[in-house]
Amino acid sequence: MVDDLTIGAHVEQSRCIDEALARGFATAQIFLGNPQSYKGPALDYPGGPAQLKADAAASGIGIYVHAPYLINVATTNNKIRIPSRQLLAKHARAAAEVGALGLIVHGGHVGADEDASIGFDNWRKAIAGLESEVPILIENTAGGENAMARHFDAVARLWDAVASASDSVEVGFCLDTCHLHASGADLVGAAERLRAITGRIDLVHLNDSRDAAGSGADRHESLGRGLCDPEGLVDVVLTADAPVMLETPGDADAHRADALWLLSRLG
């Protein structure tokens, strides 16, 4: 697995191919627009979606798209859930236009005093009503006691829900190490436990954390400079057997240093 490990980083979309090549990486992750806005996808790449798709293919760079953070298809609030479903559909179409390998979206949550089963069923409805040519990769989240994808038991309920939806959309899993750490989970063995639940791990967001385990805080740090268990970070990569995407802070030099930190420990 180590010999063919794929490493990438989240980069600015308008220069995503050049940024990936500058790092010596084979993949890149981008936003299609403002991640804190309900406005539709907006690609600031010379030549538009078709050119990005062509440039990525010519350069051998795989593209992943991260959906806006505001999307919450689980919520009982119609003013959030309905726009979230619409925005997810728009980003799925836009991701397909650039030839993305997957669209990452957070699991969302319901209110602290609400019945979590409603949120899981809202996910079922969202998947059943969605059309997407790219896999939808649901990402585990850092905080929220009534979150759909924070703790292992919640992920299991979420997976049961989406599995019962229409099979016309491929649903996969994105494992974020900072989020797992923030949830209080032990990183060692976590990938194995999650694969047992979901049947797959499609992508690893490999991030250290600036905060203590169980804090619920989602503040990423460079590998080896935060509070995540280093052995746990390595164990996730070895066990997940999936592409690794860095969402760590810094420029190309910082991301190359993160990659070297990881590779030196993989042996």
PDB file of C-alpha atoms in Angstrom:
ATOM      1  CA  MET A   1       0.000   0.000   0.000  1.00  0.00           C
ATOM      2  CA  VAL A   2       2.799   2.413   0.909  1.00  0.00           C
ATOM      3  CA  ASP A   3       4.480   2.024  -2.476  1.00  0.00           C
ATOM      4  CA  ASP A   4       1.444   3.355  -4.351  1.00  0.00           C
ATOM      5  CA  LEU A   5       0.195   5.867  -1.792  1.00  0.00           C
ATOM      6  CA  THR A   6      -1.477   8.886  -3.395  1.00  0.00           C
ATOM      7  CA  ILE A   7      -0.990  12.214  -1.610  1.00  0.00           C
ATOM      8  CA  GLY A   8      -2.706  15.503  -2.367  1.00  0.00           C
ATOM      9  CA  ALA A   9      -3.584  18.813  -0.739  1.00  0.00           C
ATOM     10  CA  HIS A  10      -6.423  21.295  -0.623  1.00  0.00           C
ATOM     11  CA  VAL A  11      -5.382  24.204  -2.847  1.00  0.00           C
ATOM     12  CA  GLU A  12      -6.762  27.346  -4.435  1.00  0.00           C
ATOM     13  CA  GLN A  13      -8.965  26.430  -7.382  1.00  0.00           C
ATOM     14  CA  SER A  14      -7.751  28.887 -10.038  1.00  0.00           C
ATOM     15  CA  ARG A  15      -4.245  27.367  -9.986  1.00  0.00           C
ATOM     16  CA  CYS A  16      -5.060  23.910  -8.663  1.00  0.00           C
ATOM     17  CA  ILE A  17      -3.137  21.959 -11.307  1.00  0.00           C
ATOM     18  CA  ASP A  18      -0.019  24.097 -10.954  1.00  0.00           C
ATOM     19  CA  GLU A  19      -0.307  23.959  -7.159  1.00  0.00           C
ATOM     20  CA  ALA A  20      -0.496  20.167  -7.170  1.00  0.00           C
ATOM     21  CA  LEU A  21       2.474  19.898  -9.516  1.00  0.00           C
ATOM     22  CA  ALA A  22       4.475  22.346  -7.374  1.00  0.00           C
ATOM     23  CA  ARG A  23       4.010  19.998  -4.438  1.00  0.00           C
ATOM     24  CA  GLY A  24       4.795  16.890  -6.445  1.00  0.00           C
ATOM     25  CA  PHE A  25       1.331  15.552  -5.601  1.00  0.00           C
ATOM     26  CA  ALA A  26      -0.998  13.479  -7.760  1.00  0.00           C
ATOM     27  CA  THR A  27      -4.278  14.911  -6.448  1.00  0.00           C
ATOM     28  CA  ALA A  28      -5.769  18.229  -5.419  1.00  0.00           C
ATOM     29  CA  GLN A  29      -8.885  19.227  -3.529  1.00  0.00           C
ATOM     30  CA  ILE A  30     -10.729  22.453  -4.260  1.00  0.00           C
ATOM     31  CA  PHE A  31     -13.817  24.430  -3.368  1.00  0.00           C
ATOM     32  CA  LEU A  32     -16.126  25.450  -6.182  1.00  0.00           C
ATOM     33  CA  GLY A  33     -17.009  28.840  -4.771  1.00  0.00           C
ATOM     34  CA  ASN A  34     -17.288  30.278  -1.280  1.00  0.00           C
ATOM     35  CA  PRO A  35     -17.502  27.426   1.277  1.00  0.00           C
ATOM     36  CA  GLN A  36     -19.460  29.699   3.637  1.00  0.00           C
ATOM     37  CA  SER A  37     -22.145  30.712   1.137  1.00  0.00           C
ATOM     38  CA  TYR A  38     -25.391  29.293  -0.214  1.00  0.00           C
ATOM     39  CA  LYS A  39     -24.604  30.798  -3.602  1.00  0.00           C
ATOM     40  CA  GLY A  40     -24.122  28.226  -6.347  1.00  0.00           C
ATOM     41  CA  PRO A  41     -20.785  26.862  -7.555  1.00  0.00           C
ATOM     42  CA  ALA A  42     -18.364  29.334  -9.120  1.00  0.00           C
ATOM     43  CA  LEU A  43     -15.211  28.189 -10.885  1.00  0.00           C
ATOM     44  CA  ASP A  44     -12.401  30.703 -11.272  1.00  0.00           C
ATOM     45  CA  TYR A  45     -10.214  28.609 -13.562  1.00  0.00           C
ATOM     46  CA  PRO A  46      -8.969  29.886 -16.929  1.00  0.00           C
ATOM     47  CA  GLY A  47     -11.074  28.269 -19.628  1.00  0.00           C
ATOM     48  CA  GLY A  48     -13.770  27.047 -17.242  1.00  0.00           C
ATOM     49  CA  PRO A  49     -14.798  23.519 -16.234  1.00  0.00           C
ATOM     50  CA  ALA A  50     -13.948  21.842 -19.541  1.00  0.00           C
ATOM     51  CA  GLN A  51     -10.423  23.270 -19.477  1.00  0.00           C
ATOM     52  CA  LEU A  52      -9.847  22.203 -15.878  1.00  0.00           C
ATOM     53  CA  LYS A  53     -11.027  18.702 -16.720  1.00  0.00           C
ATOM     54  CA  ALA A  54      -8.714  18.580 -19.740  1.00  0.00           C
ATOM     55  CA  ASP A  55      -5.725  20.018 -17.855  1.00  0.00           C
ATOM     56  CA  ALA A  56      -6.208  17.589 -14.981  1.00  0.00           C
ATOM     57  CA  ALA A  57      -6.311  14.639 -17.367  1.00  0.00           C
ATOM     58  CA  ALA A  58      -3.264  15.831 -19.285  1.00  0.00           C
ATOM     59  CA  SER A  59      -1.291  16.365 -16.071  1.00  0.00           C
ATOM     60  CA  GLY A  60      -2.428  13.159 -14.392  1.00  0.00           C
ATOM     61  CA  ILE A  61      -3.897  15.107 -11.481  1.00  0.00           C
ATOM     62  CA  GLY A  62      -7.013  13.771  -9.779  1.00  0.00           C
ATOM     63  CA  ILE A  63      -9.455  16.430  -8.576  1.00  0.00           C
ATOM     64  CA  TYR A  64     -11.688  16.209  -5.513  1.00  0.00           C
ATOM     65  CA  VAL A  65     -14.302  18.841  -4.713  1.00  0.00           C
ATOM     66  CA  HIS A  66     -15.283  19.816  -1.174  1.00  0.00           C
ATOM     67  CA  ALA A  67     -18.872  20.988  -0.836  1.00  0.00           C
ATOM     68  CA  PRO A  68     -19.680  24.142   1.168  1.00  0.00           C
ATOM     69  CA  TYR A  69     -19.531  23.841   4.946  1.00  0.00           C
ATOM     70  CA  LEU A  70     -23.045  25.268   5.292  1.00  0.00           C
ATOM     71  CA  ILE A  71     -24.700  22.216   3.765  1.00  0.00           C
ATOM     72  CA  ASN A  72     -26.757  20.338   6.355  1.00  0.00           C
ATOM     73  CA  VAL A  73     -29.228  17.958   4.750  1.00  0.00           C
ATOM     74  CA  ALA A  74     -29.959  16.341   8.132  1.00  0.00           C
ATOM     75  CA  THR A  75     -31.495  19.345   9.883  1.00  0.00           C
ATOM     76  CA  THR A  76     -35.200  19.644  10.676  1.00  0.00           C
ATOM     77  CA  ASN A  77     -35.068  23.344   9.750  1.00  0.00           C
ATOM     78  CA  ASN A  78     -36.652  23.638   6.287  1.00  0.00           C
ATOM     79  CA  LYS A  79     -34.915  26.975   5.689  1.00  0.00           C
ATOM     80  CA  ILE A  80     -31.567  25.189   5.930  1.00  0.00           C
ATOM     81  CA  ARG A  81     -32.352  21.649   4.765  1.00  0.00           C
ATOM     82  CA  ILE A  82     -34.036  22.544   1.473  1.00  0.00           C
ATOM     83  CA  PRO A  83     -31.326  25.015   0.323  1.00  0.00           C
ATOM     84  CA  SER A  84     -28.727  22.461   1.467  1.00  0.00           C
ATOM     85  CA  ARG A  85     -30.183  19.748  -0.738  1.00  0.00           C
ATOM     86  CA  GLN A  86     -30.370  22.144  -3.650  1.00  0.00           C
ATOM     87  CA  LEU A  87     -26.773  23.272  -3.110  1.00  0.00           C
ATOM     88  CA  LEU A  88     -25.552  19.681  -2.850  1.00  0.00           C
ATOM     89  CA  ALA A  89     -27.200  18.872  -6.184  1.00  0.00           C
ATOM     90  CA  LYS A  90     -25.644  21.933  -7.833  1.00  0.00           C
ATOM     91  CA  HIS A  91     -22.188  21.029  -6.561  1.00  0.00           C
ATOM     92  CA  ALA A  92     -22.614  17.434  -7.687  1.00  0.00           C
ATOM     93  CA  ARG A  93     -23.290  18.660 -11.221  1.00  0.00           C
ATOM     94  CA  ALA A  94     -20.387  21.102 -11.086  1.00  0.00           C
ATOM     95  CA  ALA A  95     -18.046  18.433  -9.729  1.00  0.00           C
ATOM     96  CA  ALA A  96     -18.977  16.164 -12.618  1.00  0.00           C
ATOM     97  CA  GLU A  97     -18.221  18.958 -15.095  1.00  0.00           C
ATOM     98  CA  VAL A  98     -14.615  19.195 -13.890  1.00  0.00           C
ATOM     99  CA  GLY A  99     -14.211  15.414 -13.817  1.00  0.00           C
ATOM    100  CA  ALA A 100     -13.945  15.190 -10.040  1.00  0.00           C
ATOM    101  CA  LEU A 101     -13.215  11.865  -8.378  1.00  0.00           C
ATOM    102  CA  GLY A 102     -15.595  12.662  -5.544  1.00  0.00           C
ATOM    103  CA  LEU A 103     -17.624  15.354  -3.774  1.00  0.00           C
ATOM    104  CA  ILE A 104     -16.947  15.579  -0.037  1.00  0.00           C
ATOM    105  CA  VAL A 105     -19.774  16.765   2.221  1.00  0.00           C
ATOM    106  CA  HIS A 106     -20.056  16.957   6.001  1.00  0.00           C
ATOM    107  CA  GLY A 107     -22.566  14.765   7.806  1.00  0.00           C
ATOM    108  CA  GLY A 108     -24.514  17.601   9.395  1.00  0.00           C
ATOM    109  CA  HIS A 109     -26.586  17.511  12.565  1.00  0.00           C
ATOM    110  CA  VAL A 110     -29.951  18.066  14.197  1.00  0.00           C
ATOM    111  CA  GLY A 111     -30.682  20.166  17.258  1.00  0.00           C
ATOM    112  CA  ALA A 112     -29.398  19.021  20.645  1.00  0.00           C
ATOM    113  CA  ASP A 113     -32.923  18.255  21.898  1.00  0.00           C
ATOM    114  CA  GLU A 114     -34.217  16.742  18.654  1.00  0.00           C
ATOM    115  CA  ASP A 115     -34.644  13.110  17.647  1.00  0.00           C
ATOM    116  CA  ALA A 116     -31.511  12.056  15.754  1.00  0.00           C
ATOM    117  CA  SER A 117     -33.505   9.491  13.755  1.00  0.00           C
ATOM    118  CA  ILE A 118     -35.123  12.379  11.866  1.00  0.00           C
ATOM    119  CA  GLY A 119     -31.689  13.537  10.736  1.00  0.00           C
ATOM    120  CA  PHE A 120     -30.699  10.093   9.532  1.00  0.00           C
ATOM    121  CA  ASP A 121     -33.955   9.774   7.615  1.00  0.00           C
ATOM    122  CA  ASN A 122     -33.415  13.215   6.091  1.00  0.00           C
ATOM    123  CA  TRP A 123     -30.101  11.902   4.766  1.00  0.00           C
ATOM    124  CA  ARG A 124     -31.953   8.947   3.248  1.00  0.00           C
ATOM    125  CA  LYS A 125     -34.353  11.313   1.533  1.00  0.00           C
ATOM    126  CA  ALA A 126     -31.504  13.523   0.322  1.00  0.00           C
ATOM    127  CA  ILE A 127     -29.678  10.623  -1.314  1.00  0.00           C
ATOM    128  CA  ALA A 128     -32.873   9.162  -2.742  1.00  0.00           C
ATOM    129  CA  GLY A 129     -33.664  12.518  -4.363  1.00  0.00           C
ATOM    130  CA  LEU A 130     -30.165  13.228  -5.648  1.00  0.00           C
ATOM    131  CA  GLU A 131     -28.656  12.679  -9.081  1.00  0.00           C
ATOM    132  CA  SER A 132     -24.862  12.617  -9.183  1.00  0.00           C
ATOM    133  CA  GLU A 133     -22.304  11.281 -11.627  1.00  0.00           C
ATOM    134  CA  VAL A 134     -19.588  11.508  -8.956  1.00  0.00           C
ATOM    135  CA  PRO A 135     -19.435   9.651  -5.640  1.00  0.00           C
ATOM    136  CA  ILE A 136     -20.779  11.573  -2.632  1.00  0.00           C
ATOM    137  CA  LEU A 137     -18.179  11.144   0.109  1.00  0.00           C
ATOM    138  CA  ILE A 138     -19.678  11.782   3.545  1.00  0.00           C
ATOM    139  CA  GLU A 139     -17.071  13.096   5.994  1.00  0.00           C
ATOM    140  CA  ASN A 140     -17.009  12.480   9.735  1.00  0.00           C
ATOM    141  CA  THR A 141     -17.365  15.678  11.753  1.00  0.00           C
ATOM    142  CA  ALA A 142     -15.552  17.094  14.764  1.00  0.00           C
ATOM    143  CA  GLY A 143     -18.266  18.416  17.076  1.00  0.00           C
ATOM    144  CA  GLY A 144     -21.929  18.343  17.989  1.00  0.00           C
ATOM    145  CA  GLU A 145     -23.478  15.729  20.262  1.00  0.00           C
ATOM    146  CA  ASN A 146     -26.390  15.247  17.842  1.00  0.00           C
ATOM    147  CA  ALA A 147     -24.203  15.081  14.750  1.00  0.00           C
ATOM    148  CA  MET A 148     -24.868  12.459  12.111  1.00  0.00           C
ATOM    149  CA  ALA A 149     -21.227  11.456  11.580  1.00  0.00           C
ATOM    150  CA  ARG A 150     -19.232  12.317  14.689  1.00  0.00           C
ATOM    151  CA  HIS A 151     -19.225   9.081  16.692  1.00  0.00           C
ATOM    152  CA  PHE A 152     -18.987   5.498  15.428  1.00  0.00           C
ATOM    153  CA  ASP A 153     -22.525   4.588  16.459  1.00  0.00           C
ATOM    154  CA  ALA A 154     -23.911   7.596  14.599  1.00  0.00           C
ATOM    155  CA  VAL A 155     -21.953   6.721  11.456  1.00  0.00           C
ATOM    156  CA  ALA A 156     -23.471   3.233  11.639  1.00  0.00           C
ATOM    157  CA  ARG A 157     -27.003   4.662  11.792  1.00  0.00           C
ATOM    158  CA  LEU A 158     -26.214   7.083   8.979  1.00  0.00           C
ATOM    159  CA  TRP A 159     -24.887   4.282   6.808  1.00  0.00           C
ATOM    160  CA  ASP A 160     -27.970   2.175   7.398  1.00  0.00           C
ATOM    161  CA  ALA A 161     -30.067   5.154   6.298  1.00  0.00           C
ATOM    162  CA  VAL A 162     -28.178   5.970   3.090  1.00  0.00           C
ATOM    163  CA  ALA A 163     -27.935   2.269   2.207  1.00  0.00           C
ATOM    164  CA  SER A 164     -31.717   2.116   2.193  1.00  0.00           C
ATOM    165  CA  ALA A 165     -31.952   5.027  -0.269  1.00  0.00           C
ATOM    166  CA  SER A 166     -31.858   4.826  -4.038  1.00  0.00           C
ATOM    167  CA  ASP A 167     -28.798   2.988  -5.345  1.00  0.00           C
ATOM    168  CA  SER A 168     -28.468   5.392  -8.279  1.00  0.00           C
ATOM    169  CA  VAL A 169     -25.959   7.526  -6.332  1.00  0.00           C
ATOM    170  CA  GLU A 170     -22.662   6.118  -5.121  1.00  0.00           C
ATOM    171  CA  VAL A 171     -22.027   7.040  -1.485  1.00  0.00           C
ATOM    172  CA  GLY A 172     -18.557   6.715   0.026  1.00  0.00           C
ATOM    173  CA  PHE A 173     -16.732   7.773   3.160  1.00  0.00           C
ATOM    174  CA  CYS A 174     -14.085  10.425   3.847  1.00  0.00           C
ATOM    175  CA  LEU A 175     -12.180   9.968   7.112  1.00  0.00           C
ATOM    176  CA  ASP A 176     -10.794  13.138   8.713  1.00  0.00           C
ATOM    177  CA  THR A 177      -8.167  12.500  11.413  1.00  0.00           C
ATOM    178  CA  CYS A 178      -8.508  15.901  13.105  1.00  0.00           C
ATOM    179  CA  HIS A 179     -12.267  15.372  13.327  1.00  0.00           C
ATOM    180  CA  LEU A 180     -11.822  11.886  14.789  1.00  0.00           C
ATOM    181  CA  HIS A 181      -9.389  13.275  17.369  1.00  0.00           C
ATOM    182  CA  ALA A 182     -11.837  16.085  18.185  1.00  0.00           C
ATOM    183  CA  SER A 183     -14.623  13.552  18.683  1.00  0.00           C
ATOM    184  CA  GLY A 184     -12.539  11.802  21.327  1.00  0.00           C
ATOM    185  CA  ALA A 185     -11.908   8.652  19.299  1.00  0.00           C
ATOM    186  CA  ASP A 186      -8.608   6.803  19.436  1.00  0.00           C
ATOM    187  CA  LEU A 187      -6.980   7.110  16.014  1.00  0.00           C
ATOM    188  CA  VAL A 188      -5.299   3.714  16.322  1.00  0.00           C
ATOM    189  CA  GLY A 189      -7.781   1.202  14.967  1.00  0.00           C
ATOM    190  CA  ALA A 190     -10.291   3.873  13.896  1.00  0.00           C
ATOM    191  CA  ALA A 191      -9.987   3.232  10.170  1.00  0.00           C
ATOM    192  CA  GLU A 192     -10.587  -0.475  10.689  1.00  0.00           C
ATOM    193  CA  ARG A 193     -13.682   0.244  12.797  1.00  0.00           C
ATOM    194  CA  LEU A 194     -15.071   2.684  10.250  1.00  0.00           C
ATOM    195  CA  ARG A 195     -14.497   0.368   7.304  1.00  0.00           C
ATOM    196  CA  ALA A 196     -16.355  -2.341   9.210  1.00  0.00           C
ATOM    197  CA  ILE A 197     -19.294   0.075   9.404  1.00  0.00           C
ATOM    198  CA  THR A 198     -19.245   1.647   5.938  1.00  0.00           C
ATOM    199  CA  GLY A 199     -17.595  -1.091   3.924  1.00  0.00           C
ATOM    200  CA  ARG A 200     -15.208   1.443   2.412  1.00  0.00           C
ATOM    201  CA  ILE A 201     -12.922   4.404   2.990  1.00  0.00           C
ATOM    202  CA  ASP A 202     -12.526   6.471  -0.159  1.00  0.00           C
ATOM    203  CA  LEU A 203     -10.352   9.335   1.068  1.00  0.00           C
ATOM    204  CA  VAL A 204      -8.373  10.330   4.154  1.00  0.00           C
ATOM    205  CA  HIS A 205      -8.196  13.961   5.226  1.00  0.00           C
ATOM    206  CA  LEU A 206      -4.879  13.718   7.064  1.00  0.00           C
ATOM    207  CA  ASN A 207      -4.697  16.593   9.521  1.00  0.00           C
ATOM    208  CA  ASP A 208      -3.124  17.136  12.914  1.00  0.00           C
ATOM    209  CA  SER A 209      -5.070  19.133  15.511  1.00  0.00           C
ATOM    210  CA  ARG A 210      -4.361  22.284  17.494  1.00  0.00           C
ATOM    211  CA  ASP A 211      -6.728  21.134  20.251  1.00  0.00           C
ATOM    212  CA  ALA A 212      -7.016  18.336  22.788  1.00  0.00           C
ATOM    213  CA  ALA A 213      -8.763  15.042  22.066  1.00  0.00           C
ATOM    214  CA  GLY A 214     -12.515  15.236  22.607  1.00  0.00           C
ATOM    215  CA  SER A 215     -12.555  19.037  22.350  1.00  0.00           C
ATOM    216  CA  GLY A 216     -14.987  19.094  19.443  1.00  0.00           C
ATOM    217  CA  ALA A 217     -12.799  21.800  17.880  1.00  0.00           C
ATOM    218  CA  ASP A 218     -11.949  21.649  14.181  1.00  0.00           C
ATOM    219  CA  ARG A 219      -8.627  23.482  13.969  1.00  0.00           C
ATOM    220  CA  HIS A 220      -6.093  21.787  11.720  1.00  0.00           C
ATOM    221  CA  GLU A 221      -2.345  21.759  12.299  1.00  0.00           C
ATOM    222  CA  SER A 222       0.672  20.566  10.316  1.00  0.00           C
ATOM    223  CA  LEU A 223       1.556  16.902  10.803  1.00  0.00           C
ATOM    224  CA  GLY A 224       3.628  16.282  13.910  1.00  0.00           C
ATOM    225  CA  ARG A 225       3.059  19.781  15.262  1.00  0.00           C
ATOM    226  CA  GLY A 226      -0.324  19.225  16.858  1.00  0.00           C
ATOM    227  CA  LEU A 227      -1.946  17.100  19.538  1.00  0.00           C
ATOM    228  CA  CYS A 228      -2.981  14.082  17.471  1.00  0.00           C
ATOM    229  CA  ASP A 229      -1.249  10.821  18.311  1.00  0.00           C
ATOM    230  CA  PRO A 230       1.480  10.465  15.631  1.00  0.00           C
ATOM    231  CA  GLU A 231       1.162   6.677  15.723  1.00  0.00           C
ATOM    232  CA  GLY A 232      -2.556   7.079  15.208  1.00  0.00           C
ATOM    233  CA  LEU A 233      -2.099   9.285  12.146  1.00  0.00           C
ATOM    234  CA  VAL A 234       0.199   6.693  10.591  1.00  0.00           C
ATOM    235  CA  ASP A 235      -2.137   3.846  11.550  1.00  0.00           C
ATOM    236  CA  VAL A 236      -5.048   5.531   9.788  1.00  0.00           C
ATOM    237  CA  VAL A 237      -3.046   5.857   6.565  1.00  0.00           C
ATOM    238  CA  LEU A 238      -1.785   2.276   6.714  1.00  0.00           C
ATOM    239  CA  THR A 239      -5.190   0.826   7.516  1.00  0.00           C
ATOM    240  CA  ALA A 240      -7.436   2.994   5.351  1.00  0.00           C
ATOM    241  CA  ASP A 241      -5.654   2.050   2.113  1.00  0.00           C
ATOM    242  CA  ALA A 242      -7.045   5.182   0.470  1.00  0.00           C
ATOM    243  CA  PRO A 243      -5.712   8.396  -1.091  1.00  0.00           C
ATOM    244  CA  VAL A 244      -4.483  10.961   1.435  1.00  0.00           C
ATOM    245  CA  MET A 245      -5.493  14.624   1.230  1.00  0.00           C
ATOM    246  CA  LEU A 246      -3.727  17.217   3.348  1.00  0.00           C
ATOM    247  CA  GLU A 247      -5.873  20.062   4.672  1.00  0.00           C
ATOM    248  CA  THR A 248      -3.019  21.332   6.802  1.00  0.00           C
ATOM    249  CA  PRO A 249      -2.010  25.019   6.909  1.00  0.00           C
ATOM    250  CA  GLY A 250       0.746  26.536   4.826  1.00  0.00           C
ATOM    251  CA  ASP A 251       2.109  26.745   1.309  1.00  0.00           C
ATOM    252  CA  ALA A 252       3.730  24.218  -1.020  1.00  0.00           C
ATOM    253  CA  ASP A 253       6.826  23.951   1.176  1.00  0.00           C
ATOM    254  CA  ALA A 254       4.701  23.226   4.252  1.00  0.00           C
ATOM    255  CA  HIS A 255       2.714  20.560   2.416  1.00  0.00           C
ATOM    256  CA  ARG A 256       5.865  18.907   1.096  1.00  0.00           C
ATOM    257  CA  ALA A 257       7.138  18.835   4.686  1.00  0.00           C
ATOM    258  CA  ASP A 258       3.897  17.169   5.781  1.00  0.00           C
ATOM    259  CA  ALA A 259       4.305  14.557   3.066  1.00  0.00           C
ATOM    260  CA  LEU A 260       7.892  13.879   4.107  1.00  0.00           C
ATOM    261  CA  TRP A 261       6.810  13.587   7.754  1.00  0.00           C
ATOM    262  CA  LEU A 262       4.325  10.906   6.746  1.00  0.00           C
ATOM    263  CA  LEU A 263       6.528   9.012   4.300  1.00  0.00           C
ATOM    264  CA  SER A 264       9.424   8.869   6.760  1.00  0.00           C
ATOM    265  CA  ARG A 265       7.146   7.040   9.227  1.00  0.00           C
ATOM    266  CA  LEU A 266       5.590   4.662   6.754  1.00  0.00           C
ATOM    267  CA  GLY A 267       8.952   2.996   6.124  1.00  0.00           C
TER     268      GLY A 267
END
